């Protein structure tokens, strides 16, 4: 009786379970003929369940738990179709009939029906794709702004950092071609305005094998294409509203776009073009009367190969491109031609010009002071004598795609990237023919009445203000250019059983780099003593670094993605190869060059001679696995190796025999330097609770090694004498580990919200290549095991956004809020790290003495950052395709003061009356022996509140 009783209970529970579940059924047919598509596959994404259509094209999937699902339908030779938000109800059958269209130019084209999924349950990567529609609703200006709003991305005064990486470690790709300037160190090269973007895909973990050349995130940007009808768009925003002077920085933002079909092509060819302008005077206060650039007067192109580019002496005129203190211009052109239904050709040209006085425009990787604003406070009294940075870039990309017999697709890309960065003393030529005055910028005593202890028997004159005030000019003259030709071919093949998705291809780059870095270029200039006598040119500045090289690099990659009943596994590998170029090969072979014998031997042992060049290579594996653990809950794991080639300066510096830096303790490149390498691990969970609610949880661990450090060595110079040089080697390492939480929800019909929380810790041996040398100089050794917090580590970060987009059903009284859009974003994060100072005594004048805690580098975290951005817009429809829109935007709505220059005594930006380190100038305690800068740099805080109004149109 007992056994029968339990069997009866079990049968009843099974019956109830079956009744509590739902069913999905329907028919799959051809959209044109209506014929049944026998064997078409129907998958329930986020589960192991699916079915195949029978001879009538019908299918049935049983035992589905109640909930919202994504249904994917595939059939050989047809575009896939994905239905989002299909609701299965308890004990009921849901019918979904599907009509598929024949395949077009993309092998895996997916037609999506319904609202966009909040998470991608079929991707085992940490990635997000932001569409043009979503971008238009944000408070963003360019690709960098879009990326900065995503989880795992931190914005600092240096730039964009992804998951604890340095700013230069990110791969920035536009239209399939690398758009990064490999010499500027900023991580970005070509400027792309938000109005020109079709979509941006950010991958922070689990990237494909082809992106193994990036040790941080990957940013993939696609440019908009023209449609079947003509469209004219435009917008203008400005902050000169007469409301409050503190919110007005003389900012104007203008975008103009035109797109549509190209005449006489039967609709097969389309175009898109746009012009974009962003000009502003920033919030710092002081501005130059006029920014100038010597780059626009000089049309020559080569220094080392014999031209007069370096020694150009042309006069400087005001430039059209710099009406304000910071100026960004860009132009986009994209032509698309659908040759056949399965063949497509696009040509894209992206051009940009940036002119400003921000020192962060050029970040000499590994040596620069990090996490420092770019405002040149030393020249704030006369910015007409400060450095001006001019960055020009041009990217041309040709992309061709063709589908062979429905299973094989080929993509071929050919691109040319050209970038040129010039830094000069606000347009002054490299060197005048004669030097007739003092050019060194100094702070001198400008007010002799400003005395110290005037009643004492010994009277001191207080030093100058710590800011340039003697008509001296900026000492840096820099010019570099990059010309990079990229050839890339990628094949995608789908197996007959639709289980294996193969990708394989090759990418090769021909590169040309030129670098000119000179301090005090007037040193060594001919000095005219009288009308008949001059001294000869004897040197290039007080220090210099000049070289021109032609390296090459490339990679062969292969990947197999296996999809089987909800399980997705990807195995990939990248064979990365590179050649430093003939310049280095010749230097190594030259016994008189300043290269250590051991480096010569190591370079020859670790390279292979092919086609006249010596090559290095590395194998980089990738593994990615994702699988459902319950319905709509997918667990994924990533493991991968990636690498980043060393900044060329660490390889080529000081090796040119003609342009030798003969200054004391100059730098010397290492021909045998290895790339920086990252080994990453990631474990994550994606959960789609309902069609309108989703969560993600991700934990990651990145091991970085072979970071570059510097050491002092002795080598023979061109005269045969032994001299000391600063030399670079691979020795440093870092570890970044953290966890990220994500939340996305649609609330009713009018609200869409998202939020992310991140906690990470970045530790390592040193922050720059020069820091280890500093450790040796200060303490006599480098600690081989102890790790310290890295300066760019930001432990906590919270981001949130809410979009309110009502329809005609939302009213307050008689007011209809249709066509209104309100977007509010919030950002809270840990402040910048700093090394603390403690009080050690009191000076005779009563000033408390605070000194650095030597054994606690970057132990403390500064005052937290927080800001809100608000955008309100109202559309005024004119017709079905035309409208005019008004917008009101507020950056930093609450006007929070966020410290970005930390006073290490207080942990926040300096405010009058705060104690300061003993080495700093304290306004409360005048000191005749302290000539440092006063602590009132306006860049010590991030931007305050800014209010902009805008007008846009679409016809």
PDB file of N, CA and C in Angstrom, residues 139 141 236-253 280 283 868-872 887-895 943-950:
ATOM      1  N   UNK A 139      23.569  61.564 -23.639  1.00  0.00           N
ATOM      2  CA  UNK A 139      24.308  62.830 -23.621  1.00  0.00           C
ATOM      3  C   UNK A 139      25.737  62.573 -24.090  1.00  0.00           C
ATOM      4  N   UNK A 141      28.895  62.830 -27.365  1.00  0.00           N
ATOM      5  CA  UNK A 141      29.384  63.589 -28.524  1.00  0.00           C
ATOM      6  C   UNK A 141      30.139  62.716 -29.533  1.00  0.00           C
ATOM      7  N   UNK A 236      22.429  71.879 -33.716  1.00  0.00           N
ATOM      8  CA  UNK A 236      23.307  72.937 -33.193  1.00  0.00           C
ATOM      9  C   UNK A 236      23.032  73.076 -31.709  1.00  0.00           C
ATOM     10  N   UNK A 237      24.085  72.950 -30.905  1.00  0.00           N
ATOM     11  CA  UNK A 237      23.990  73.157 -29.467  1.00  0.00           C
ATOM     12  C   UNK A 237      24.979  74.235 -29.062  1.00  0.00           C
ATOM     13  N   UNK A 238      24.583  75.022 -28.081  1.00  0.00           N
ATOM     14  CA  UNK A 238      25.505  76.021 -27.550  1.00  0.00           C
ATOM     15  C   UNK A 238      25.171  76.317 -26.106  1.00  0.00           C
ATOM     16  N   UNK A 239      26.169  76.858 -25.384  1.00  0.00           N
ATOM     17  CA  UNK A 239      25.961  77.149 -23.971  1.00  0.00           C
ATOM     18  C   UNK A 239      25.898  78.635 -23.677  1.00  0.00           C
ATOM     19  N   UNK A 240      26.007  79.491 -24.661  1.00  0.00           N
ATOM     20  CA  UNK A 240      25.924  80.935 -24.444  1.00  0.00           C
ATOM     21  C   UNK A 240      24.463  81.358 -24.388  1.00  0.00           C
ATOM     22  N   UNK A 241      23.854  81.145 -23.213  1.00  0.00           N
ATOM     23  CA  UNK A 241      22.418  81.361 -23.078  1.00  0.00           C
ATOM     24  C   UNK A 241      22.089  82.579 -22.226  1.00  0.00           C
ATOM     25  N   UNK A 242      23.090  83.233 -21.673  1.00  0.00           N
ATOM     26  CA  UNK A 242      22.852  84.394 -20.838  1.00  0.00           C
ATOM     27  C   UNK A 242      22.226  84.073 -19.504  1.00  0.00           C
ATOM     28  N   UNK A 243      22.369  82.815 -19.041  1.00  0.00           N
ATOM     29  CA  UNK A 243      21.757  82.402 -17.776  1.00  0.00           C
ATOM     30  C   UNK A 243      22.719  82.648 -16.617  1.00  0.00           C
ATOM     31  N   UNK A 244      23.912  82.101 -16.740  1.00  0.00           N
ATOM     32  CA  UNK A 244      24.892  82.183 -15.658  1.00  0.00           C
ATOM     33  C   UNK A 244      26.269  82.025 -16.276  1.00  0.00           C
ATOM     34  N   UNK A 245      27.145  82.992 -16.028  1.00  0.00           N
ATOM     35  CA  UNK A 245      28.459  82.961 -16.665  1.00  0.00           C
ATOM     36  C   UNK A 245      29.247  81.701 -16.319  1.00  0.00           C
ATOM     37  N   UNK A 246      29.056  81.133 -15.140  1.00  0.00           N
ATOM     38  CA  UNK A 246      29.834  79.957 -14.735  1.00  0.00           C
ATOM     39  C   UNK A 246      29.451  78.722 -15.523  1.00  0.00           C
ATOM     40  N   UNK A 247      28.301  78.734 -16.199  1.00  0.00           N
ATOM     41  CA  UNK A 247      27.878  77.578 -16.994  1.00  0.00           C
ATOM     42  C   UNK A 247      28.156  77.792 -18.471  1.00  0.00           C
ATOM     43  N   UNK A 248      28.802  78.880 -18.824  1.00  0.00           N
ATOM     44  CA  UNK A 248      29.041  79.214 -20.218  1.00  0.00           C
ATOM     45  C   UNK A 248      30.535  79.209 -20.502  1.00  0.00           C
ATOM     46  N   UNK A 249      30.929  78.324 -21.419  1.00  0.00           N
ATOM     47  CA  UNK A 249      32.340  78.213 -21.771  1.00  0.00           C
ATOM     48  C   UNK A 249      32.557  78.513 -23.251  1.00  0.00           C
ATOM     49  N   UNK A 250      31.594  79.221 -23.831  1.00  0.00           N
ATOM     50  CA  UNK A 250      31.710  79.583 -25.250  1.00  0.00           C
ATOM     51  C   UNK A 250      31.772  78.332 -26.126  1.00  0.00           C
ATOM     52  N   UNK A 251      30.814  77.428 -25.911  1.00  0.00           N
ATOM     53  CA  UNK A 251      30.776  76.143 -26.606  1.00  0.00           C
ATOM     54  C   UNK A 251      29.747  76.148 -27.730  1.00  0.00           C
ATOM     55  N   UNK A 252      30.152  75.647 -28.890  1.00  0.00           N
ATOM     56  CA  UNK A 252      29.231  75.431 -30.008  1.00  0.00           C
ATOM     57  C   UNK A 252      29.483  74.045 -30.578  1.00  0.00           C
ATOM     58  N   UNK A 253      28.386  73.300 -30.790  1.00  0.00           N
ATOM     59  CA  UNK A 253      28.465  71.949 -31.340  1.00  0.00           C
ATOM     60  C   UNK A 253      27.523  71.884 -32.542  1.00  0.00           C
ATOM     61  N   UNK A 280      35.129  74.977 -28.126  1.00  0.00           N
ATOM     62  CA  UNK A 280      34.833  75.468 -26.786  1.00  0.00           C
ATOM     63  C   UNK A 280      36.063  76.125 -26.195  1.00  0.00           C
ATOM     64  N   UNK A 283      36.455  75.154 -19.233  1.00  0.00           N
ATOM     65  CA  UNK A 283      35.988  75.780 -17.997  1.00  0.00           C
ATOM     66  C   UNK A 283      37.112  76.350 -17.146  1.00  0.00           C
ATOM     67  N   UNK A 868      25.566  64.098 -12.181  1.00  0.00           N
ATOM     68  CA  UNK A 868      24.338  63.772 -12.905  1.00  0.00           C
ATOM     69  C   UNK A 868      24.320  64.562 -14.199  1.00  0.00           C
ATOM     70  N   UNK A 869      23.898  63.926 -15.281  1.00  0.00           N
ATOM     71  CA  UNK A 869      23.706  64.596 -16.558  1.00  0.00           C
ATOM     72  C   UNK A 869      22.245  64.456 -16.963  1.00  0.00           C
ATOM     73  N   UNK A 870      21.671  65.526 -17.459  1.00  0.00           N
ATOM     74  CA  UNK A 870      20.245  65.543 -17.815  1.00  0.00           C
ATOM     75  C   UNK A 870      20.069  66.057 -19.239  1.00  0.00           C
ATOM     76  N   UNK A 871      19.213  65.381 -19.988  1.00  0.00           N
ATOM     77  CA  UNK A 871      18.871  65.841 -21.332  1.00  0.00           C
ATOM     78  C   UNK A 871      17.355  65.743 -21.507  1.00  0.00           C
ATOM     79  N   UNK A 872      16.741  66.847 -21.914  1.00  0.00           N
ATOM     80  CA  UNK A 872      15.308  66.902 -22.193  1.00  0.00           C
ATOM     81  C   UNK A 872      15.131  67.370 -23.623  1.00  0.00           C
ATOM     82  N   UNK A 887      16.137  70.852 -27.622  1.00  0.00           N
ATOM     83  CA  UNK A 887      16.722  70.107 -26.506  1.00  0.00           C
ATOM     84  C   UNK A 887      17.308  71.057 -25.481  1.00  0.00           C
ATOM     85  N   UNK A 888      17.355  70.553 -24.271  1.00  0.00           N
ATOM     86  CA  UNK A 888      17.940  71.273 -23.136  1.00  0.00           C
ATOM     87  C   UNK A 888      18.799  70.268 -22.385  1.00  0.00           C
ATOM     88  N   UNK A 889      20.070  70.591 -22.213  1.00  0.00           N
ATOM     89  CA  UNK A 889      21.004  69.628 -21.637  1.00  0.00           C
ATOM     90  C   UNK A 889      21.809  70.273 -20.524  1.00  0.00           C
ATOM     91  N   UNK A 890      21.979  69.527 -19.442  1.00  0.00           N
ATOM     92  CA  UNK A 890      22.779  70.011 -18.319  1.00  0.00           C
ATOM     93  C   UNK A 890      23.808  68.951 -17.969  1.00  0.00           C
ATOM     94  N   UNK A 891      25.068  69.314 -18.065  1.00  0.00           N
ATOM     95  CA  UNK A 891      26.157  68.443 -17.628  1.00  0.00           C
ATOM     96  C   UNK A 891      26.494  68.786 -16.178  1.00  0.00           C
ATOM     97  N   UNK A 892      26.682  67.743 -15.347  1.00  0.00           N
ATOM     98  CA  UNK A 892      26.959  67.926 -13.928  1.00  0.00           C
ATOM     99  C   UNK A 892      25.852  68.783 -13.296  1.00  0.00           C
ATOM    100  N   UNK A 893      24.671  68.226 -13.318  1.00  0.00           N
ATOM    101  CA  UNK A 893      23.460  68.945 -12.919  1.00  0.00           C
ATOM    102  C   UNK A 893      23.579  69.585 -11.544  1.00  0.00           C
ATOM    103  N   UNK A 894      24.149  68.893 -10.572  1.00  0.00           N
ATOM    104  CA  UNK A 894      24.226  69.392  -9.199  1.00  0.00           C
ATOM    105  C   UNK A 894      25.493  70.203  -8.933  1.00  0.00           C
ATOM    106  N   UNK A 895      26.301  70.406  -9.978  1.00  0.00           N
ATOM    107  CA  UNK A 895      27.530  71.202  -9.874  1.00  0.00           C
ATOM    108  C   UNK A 895      28.485  70.660  -8.808  1.00  0.00           C
ATOM    109  N   UNK A 943      34.994  69.207 -14.644  1.00  0.00           N
ATOM    110  CA  UNK A 943      34.168  70.303 -15.122  1.00  0.00           C
ATOM    111  C   UNK A 943      32.971  70.568 -14.198  1.00  0.00           C
ATOM    112  N   UNK A 944      32.640  71.837 -13.981  1.00  0.00           N
ATOM    113  CA  UNK A 944      31.437  72.180 -13.223  1.00  0.00           C
ATOM    114  C   UNK A 944      30.197  72.057 -14.102  1.00  0.00           C
ATOM    115  N   UNK A 945      29.100  72.599 -13.621  1.00  0.00           N
ATOM    116  CA  UNK A 945      27.852  72.538 -14.380  1.00  0.00           C
ATOM    117  C   UNK A 945      27.977  73.303 -15.706  1.00  0.00           C
ATOM    118  N   UNK A 946      27.428  72.702 -16.740  1.00  0.00           N
ATOM    119  CA  UNK A 946      27.337  73.364 -18.040  1.00  0.00           C
ATOM    120  C   UNK A 946      25.929  73.165 -18.591  1.00  0.00           C
ATOM    121  N   UNK A 947      25.317  74.229 -19.093  1.00  0.00           N
ATOM    122  CA  UNK A 947      23.958  74.190 -19.620  1.00  0.00           C
ATOM    123  C   UNK A 947      24.008  74.490 -21.114  1.00  0.00           C
ATOM    124  N   UNK A 948      23.397  73.612 -21.905  1.00  0.00           N
ATOM    125  CA  UNK A 948      23.378  73.783 -23.360  1.00  0.00           C
ATOM    126  C   UNK A 948      21.945  73.690 -23.872  1.00  0.00           C
ATOM    127  N   UNK A 949      21.639  74.506 -24.849  1.00  0.00           N
ATOM    128  CA  UNK A 949      20.361  74.416 -25.555  1.00  0.00           C
ATOM    129  C   UNK A 949      20.649  74.013 -26.989  1.00  0.00           C
ATOM    130  N   UNK A 950      19.721  73.273 -27.597  1.00  0.00           N
ATOM    131  CA  UNK A 950      19.978  72.776 -28.937  1.00  0.00           C
ATOM    132  C   UNK A 950      18.752  72.779 -29.825  1.00  0.00           C
TER     133      UNK A 950
END
